[in-house]
GROMACS .gro file of C-alpha atoms in nm:
model
  239
    1MET     CA    1  -2.789  -3.141   0.531
    2THR     CA    2  -2.826  -3.489   0.678
    3ASP     CA    3  -2.578  -3.696   0.472
    4ARG     CA    4  -2.281  -3.814   0.670
    5LEU     CA    5  -1.958  -3.622   0.609
    6GLU     CA    6  -1.604  -3.703   0.714
    7LEU     CA    7  -1.440  -3.517   1.000
    8PHE     CA    8  -1.209  -3.246   0.873
    9PRO     CA    9  -0.840  -3.341   0.926
   10GLU     CA   10  -0.682  -3.124   1.193
   11ASP     CA   11  -0.330  -3.270   1.205
   12TRP     CA   12  -0.174  -2.957   1.056
   13SER     CA   13  -0.017  -2.639   1.192
   14ARG     CA   14  -0.056  -2.360   0.933
   15ALA     CA   15  -0.329  -2.269   0.685
   16LEU     CA   16  -0.349  -1.997   0.422
   17ALA     CA   17  -0.705  -1.889   0.347
   18VAL     CA   18  -0.739  -1.747  -0.004
   19VAL     CA   19  -1.055  -1.576  -0.131
   20ALA     CA   20  -1.164  -1.303  -0.368
   21HIS     CA   21  -1.330  -1.046  -0.140
   22PRO     CA   22  -1.353  -0.913   0.213
   23ASP     CA   23  -1.646  -1.100   0.380
   24ASP     CA   24  -1.607  -1.421   0.172
   25LEU     CA   25  -1.457  -1.615   0.462
   26GLU     CA   26  -1.704  -1.475   0.712
   27TYR     CA   27  -2.007  -1.645   0.557
   28GLY     CA   28  -1.916  -1.973   0.727
   29ALA     CA   29  -1.545  -2.050   0.724
   30ALA     CA   30  -1.458  -1.796   0.995
   31SER     CA   31  -1.630  -2.008   1.259
   32ALA     CA   32  -1.394  -2.293   1.171
   33VAL     CA   33  -1.100  -2.051   1.171
   34SER     CA   34  -1.194  -1.951   1.526
   35ARG     CA   35  -1.179  -2.317   1.630
   36TRP     CA   36  -0.841  -2.366   1.468
   37THR     CA   37  -0.676  -2.055   1.610
   38SER     CA   38  -0.808  -2.151   1.956
   39GLN     CA   39  -0.614  -2.476   1.910
   40GLY     CA   40  -0.297  -2.276   1.847
   41LYS     CA   41  -0.295  -2.318   1.470
   42ASP     CA   42  -0.154  -2.042   1.250
   43VAL     CA   43  -0.416  -1.921   1.001
   44ARG     CA   44  -0.342  -1.638   0.756
   45TYR     CA   45  -0.566  -1.458   0.506
   46LEU     CA   46  -0.493  -1.361   0.145
   47LEU     CA   47  -0.751  -1.168  -0.057
   48ALA     CA   48  -0.734  -1.121  -0.432
   49THR     CA   49  -0.921  -0.787  -0.418
   50ARG     CA   50  -1.015  -0.520  -0.166
   51GLY     CA   51  -1.386  -0.552  -0.245
   52GLU     CA   52  -1.390  -0.199  -0.383
   53ALA     CA   53  -1.668  -0.263  -0.637
   54GLY     CA   54  -1.898  -0.436  -0.390
   55ILE     CA   55  -2.133  -0.147  -0.310
   56SER     CA   56  -2.317  -0.009  -0.610
   57ASP     CA   57  -2.395   0.339  -0.476
   58ARG     CA   58  -2.050   0.420  -0.335
   59PRO     CA   59  -1.730   0.475  -0.539
   60PRO     CA   60  -1.451   0.215  -0.530
   61ALA     CA   61  -1.193   0.467  -0.409
   62GLU     CA   62  -1.404   0.518  -0.097
   63VAL     CA   63  -1.517   0.160  -0.047
   64GLY     CA   64  -1.185  -0.023  -0.091
   65PRO     CA   65  -1.008   0.124   0.215
   66LEU     CA   66  -1.320   0.080   0.430
   67ARG     CA   67  -1.356  -0.285   0.338
   68GLU     CA   68  -0.986  -0.354   0.387
   69ALA     CA   69  -1.005  -0.211   0.739
   70GLU     CA   70  -1.319  -0.412   0.812
   71GLN     CA   71  -1.150  -0.731   0.691
   72ARG     CA   72  -0.857  -0.676   0.923
   73ARG     CA   73  -1.089  -0.622   1.220
   74SER     CA   74  -1.298  -0.922   1.118
   75ALA     CA   75  -0.991  -1.145   1.097
   76ALA     CA   76  -0.872  -1.030   1.439
   77VAL     CA   77  -1.202  -1.143   1.594
   78VAL     CA   78  -1.119  -1.505   1.504
   79GLY     CA   79  -0.751  -1.487   1.591
   80VAL     CA   80  -0.599  -1.401   1.253
   81ASP     CA   81  -0.342  -1.121   1.243
   82VAL     CA   82  -0.186  -1.172   0.899
   83VAL     CA   83  -0.409  -1.031   0.622
   84GLU     CA   84  -0.272  -0.954   0.275
   85PHE     CA   85  -0.429  -0.816  -0.043
   86LEU     CA   86  -0.321  -0.877  -0.403
   87ASP     CA   87  -0.505  -0.581  -0.561
   88HIS     CA   88  -0.667  -0.764  -0.850
   89PRO     CA   89  -0.973  -0.565  -0.970
   90ASP     CA   90  -1.290  -0.646  -0.781
   91GLY     CA   91  -1.552  -0.794  -1.014
   92LEU     CA   92  -1.299  -0.852  -1.292
   93VAL     CA   93  -1.072  -1.122  -1.150
   94VAL     CA   94  -0.949  -1.350  -1.429
   95GLU     CA   95  -0.838  -1.711  -1.393
   96SER     CA   96  -0.504  -1.629  -1.552
   97VAL     CA   97  -0.138  -1.726  -1.537
   98GLY     CA   98  -0.082  -1.393  -1.363
   99LEU     CA   99  -0.325  -1.481  -1.085
  100ARG     CA  100  -0.173  -1.829  -1.056
  101ARG     CA  101   0.171  -1.671  -1.022
  102ASP     CA  102   0.054  -1.436  -0.745
  103LEU     CA  103  -0.108  -1.722  -0.557
  104ALA     CA  104   0.188  -1.955  -0.603
  105ALA     CA  105   0.419  -1.681  -0.474
  106ALA     CA  106   0.202  -1.641  -0.164
  107ILE     CA  107   0.196  -2.015  -0.101
  108ARG     CA  108   0.575  -2.033  -0.124
  109ARG     CA  109   0.611  -1.726   0.099
  110HIS     CA  110   0.370  -1.841   0.374
  111ARG     CA  111   0.441  -2.217   0.339
  112PRO     CA  112   0.105  -2.345   0.464
  113ASP     CA  113   0.025  -2.709   0.528
  114ILE     CA  114  -0.324  -2.662   0.381
  115LEU     CA  115  -0.523  -2.404   0.185
  116ILE     CA  116  -0.873  -2.279   0.269
  117SER     CA  117  -1.112  -2.105   0.028
  118ILE     CA  118  -1.481  -2.089  -0.064
  119ASN     CA  119  -1.697  -2.244  -0.334
  120TYR     CA  120  -1.528  -2.242  -0.676
  121ARG     CA  121  -1.808  -2.424  -0.859
  122ASP     CA  122  -2.049  -2.264  -1.105
  123THR     CA  123  -2.346  -2.254  -0.867
  124TRP     CA  124  -2.425  -2.283  -0.498
  125GLY     CA  125  -2.611  -2.605  -0.568
  126GLY     CA  126  -2.927  -2.452  -0.714
  127PRO     CA  127  -3.021  -2.180  -0.961
  128ALA     CA  128  -2.807  -1.912  -0.793
  129TRP     CA  129  -2.497  -1.861  -1.010
  130ASN     CA  130  -2.170  -1.821  -0.824
  131HIS     CA  131  -1.978  -1.492  -0.851
  132ALA     CA  132  -1.720  -1.492  -1.131
  133ASP     CA  133  -1.447  -1.379  -0.890
  134HIS     CA  134  -1.515  -1.674  -0.657
  135ARG     CA  135  -1.489  -1.917  -0.946
  136ALA     CA  136  -1.174  -1.758  -1.086
  137VAL     CA  137  -0.989  -1.747  -0.754
  138GLY     CA  138  -1.090  -2.098  -0.651
  139ARG     CA  139  -0.992  -2.260  -0.978
  140ALA     CA  140  -0.669  -2.063  -1.003
  141LEU     CA  141  -0.588  -2.169  -0.646
  142ILE     CA  142  -0.609  -2.537  -0.739
  143ALA     CA  143  -0.363  -2.478  -1.023
  144ALA     CA  144  -0.142  -2.252  -0.811
  145ALA     CA  145  -0.106  -2.519  -0.543
  146ARG     CA  146   0.044  -2.745  -0.808
  147ASP     CA  147   0.253  -2.459  -0.946
  148ALA     CA  148   0.390  -2.378  -0.601
  149ALA     CA  149   0.507  -2.736  -0.556
  150ASN     CA  150   0.689  -2.751  -0.891
  151PRO     CA  151   1.037  -2.591  -0.874
  152TRP     CA  152   1.042  -2.549  -1.253
  153VAL     CA  153   0.722  -2.341  -1.265
  154PHE     CA  154   0.766  -1.973  -1.177
  155ASP     CA  155   1.128  -2.057  -1.102
  156ASP     CA  156   1.216  -1.689  -1.075
  157LEU     CA  157   1.015  -1.647  -0.756
  158PRO     CA  158   1.238  -1.586  -0.452
  159ASP     CA  159   1.102  -1.862  -0.225
  160PRO     CA  160   1.156  -2.236  -0.279
  161ALA     CA  161   0.884  -2.476  -0.391
  162CYS     CA  162   0.621  -2.565  -0.132
  163GLU     CA  163   0.372  -2.852  -0.140
  164VAL     CA  164   0.037  -2.832   0.038
  165ARG     CA  165  -0.160  -3.135   0.152
  166PHE     CA  166  -0.503  -3.028   0.029
  167ILE     CA  167  -0.738  -2.739  -0.044
  168ALA     CA  168  -1.067  -2.706   0.144
  169PHE     CA  169  -1.356  -2.510  -0.010
  170ASN     CA  170  -1.627  -2.388   0.226
  171ALA     CA  171  -1.992  -2.366   0.111
  172SER     CA  172  -1.940  -2.603  -0.180
  173PRO     CA  173  -2.249  -2.781  -0.316
  174ALA     CA  174  -2.040  -3.100  -0.308
  175PRO     CA  175  -1.908  -3.113   0.051
  176THR     CA  176  -1.692  -3.400   0.172
  177HIS     CA  177  -1.591  -3.297   0.526
  178ALA     CA  178  -1.719  -3.091   0.818
  179VAL     CA  179  -1.578  -2.918   1.125
  180ASP     CA  180  -1.748  -2.897   1.465
  181VAL     CA  181  -1.801  -2.526   1.536
  182THR     CA  182  -2.055  -2.562   1.815
  183ASP     CA  183  -1.842  -2.346   2.045
  184HIS     CA  184  -1.732  -2.104   1.772
  185VAL     CA  185  -2.044  -1.992   1.586
  186ASP     CA  186  -2.068  -1.680   1.802
  187ALA     CA  187  -1.714  -1.582   1.702
  188GLY     CA  188  -1.805  -1.637   1.337
  189ILE     CA  189  -2.111  -1.414   1.378
  190ALA     CA  190  -1.904  -1.141   1.543
  191SER     CA  191  -1.649  -1.169   1.261
  192LEU     CA  192  -1.915  -1.120   0.993
  193ARG     CA  193  -2.066  -0.825   1.182
  194GLU     CA  194  -1.738  -0.636   1.137
  195HIS     CA  195  -1.824  -0.598   0.767
  196ARG     CA  196  -2.066  -0.316   0.842
  197THR     CA  197  -2.005  -0.122   0.521
  198TYR     CA  198  -2.094  -0.424   0.310
  199LEU     CA  199  -2.385  -0.545   0.524
  200ASP     CA  200  -2.542  -0.198   0.537
  201GLY     CA  201  -2.532  -0.186   0.156
  202LEU     CA  202  -2.728  -0.510   0.110
  203ASP     CA  203  -3.095  -0.504   0.021
  204GLN     CA  204  -3.318  -0.597   0.312
  205GLY     CA  205  -3.384  -0.970   0.309
  206THR     CA  206  -3.064  -1.059   0.124
  207PRO     CA  207  -2.905  -1.369   0.281
  208GLY     CA  208  -2.656  -1.258   0.543
  209THR     CA  209  -2.812  -0.927   0.639
  210ASP     CA  210  -2.885  -1.095   0.972
  211PRO     CA  211  -2.552  -1.267   1.051
  212THR     CA  212  -2.685  -1.446   1.359
  213SER     CA  213  -2.975  -1.612   1.182
  214PHE     CA  214  -2.779  -1.689   0.864
  215LEU     CA  215  -2.473  -1.845   1.024
  216ARG     CA  216  -2.647  -2.026   1.306
  217THR     CA  217  -2.914  -2.174   1.076
  218ASN     CA  218  -2.652  -2.297   0.830
  219ALA     CA  219  -2.425  -2.439   1.099
  220GLU     CA  220  -2.712  -2.621   1.270
  221ALA     CA  221  -2.814  -2.771   0.936
  222VAL     CA  222  -2.464  -2.913   0.881
  223GLY     CA  223  -2.413  -3.028   1.241
  224PRO     CA  224  -2.602  -3.360   1.209
  225SER     CA  225  -2.367  -3.465   0.927
  226ILE     CA  226  -2.099  -3.528   1.190
  227GLY     CA  227  -2.323  -3.573   1.493
  228VAL     CA  228  -2.277  -3.232   1.657
  229ALA     CA  229  -2.496  -2.928   1.720
  230ALA     CA  230  -2.326  -2.699   1.467
  231ALA     CA  231  -2.071  -2.752   1.193
  232VAL     CA  232  -1.919  -2.596   0.882
  233SER     CA  233  -1.877  -2.803   0.566
  234PHE     CA  234  -1.590  -2.812   0.317
  235GLU     CA  235  -1.512  -2.981  -0.012
  236VAL     CA  236  -1.158  -3.116   0.027
  237VAL     CA  237  -0.957  -3.158  -0.294
  238THR     CA  238  -0.596  -3.220  -0.388
  239SER     CA  239  -0.422  -3.039  -0.669
   0.00000   0.00000   0.00000
């Protein structure tokens, strides 16, 4: 990536990161999270599923608790101590009013200034089709941000309406902003390495089986877009 991107706004105090699965944030965004928590910002994680269907040769009842524990350890590596799960079914997440309600409730409860997620678009920018759960959660999150700000939508929820400034999607094929993570790539790598159950289940050669190579290569490719050694890109949108 050589096109110039804008610097990611950092004049905020609290972020809620919302994704479908354990490990979604660790494929890039966690390096930025490490930067932000080192600045004293409050970053919290919300996951739609426990990733229980993510390993084909191990049963969900066994995998779900393992991946939840790994996500909590992974989050702690980059300074995040609030990690919540919504228990939507892994692999079957639907962009529904029910999901929007759950997300809006979380936004009102945590009251973040901004939202963080990962690519919600159909592809990663080439022939590789994006996971249905990623698309469903990302698109529902855009709607839920608007829902959370409207006091007449889901007006039976216990917390008052809450408006967020923007939503930032990591790994989008249409990035608009980037964050300097030159000093935080190692923390991002360590965070991804905590997902041992998932990484051990990947076929050899699958992107991400070597966290150091994957994350450092990607970050160094984005770095020139803002004139630094390593960066993470985001597509910033408003609801």
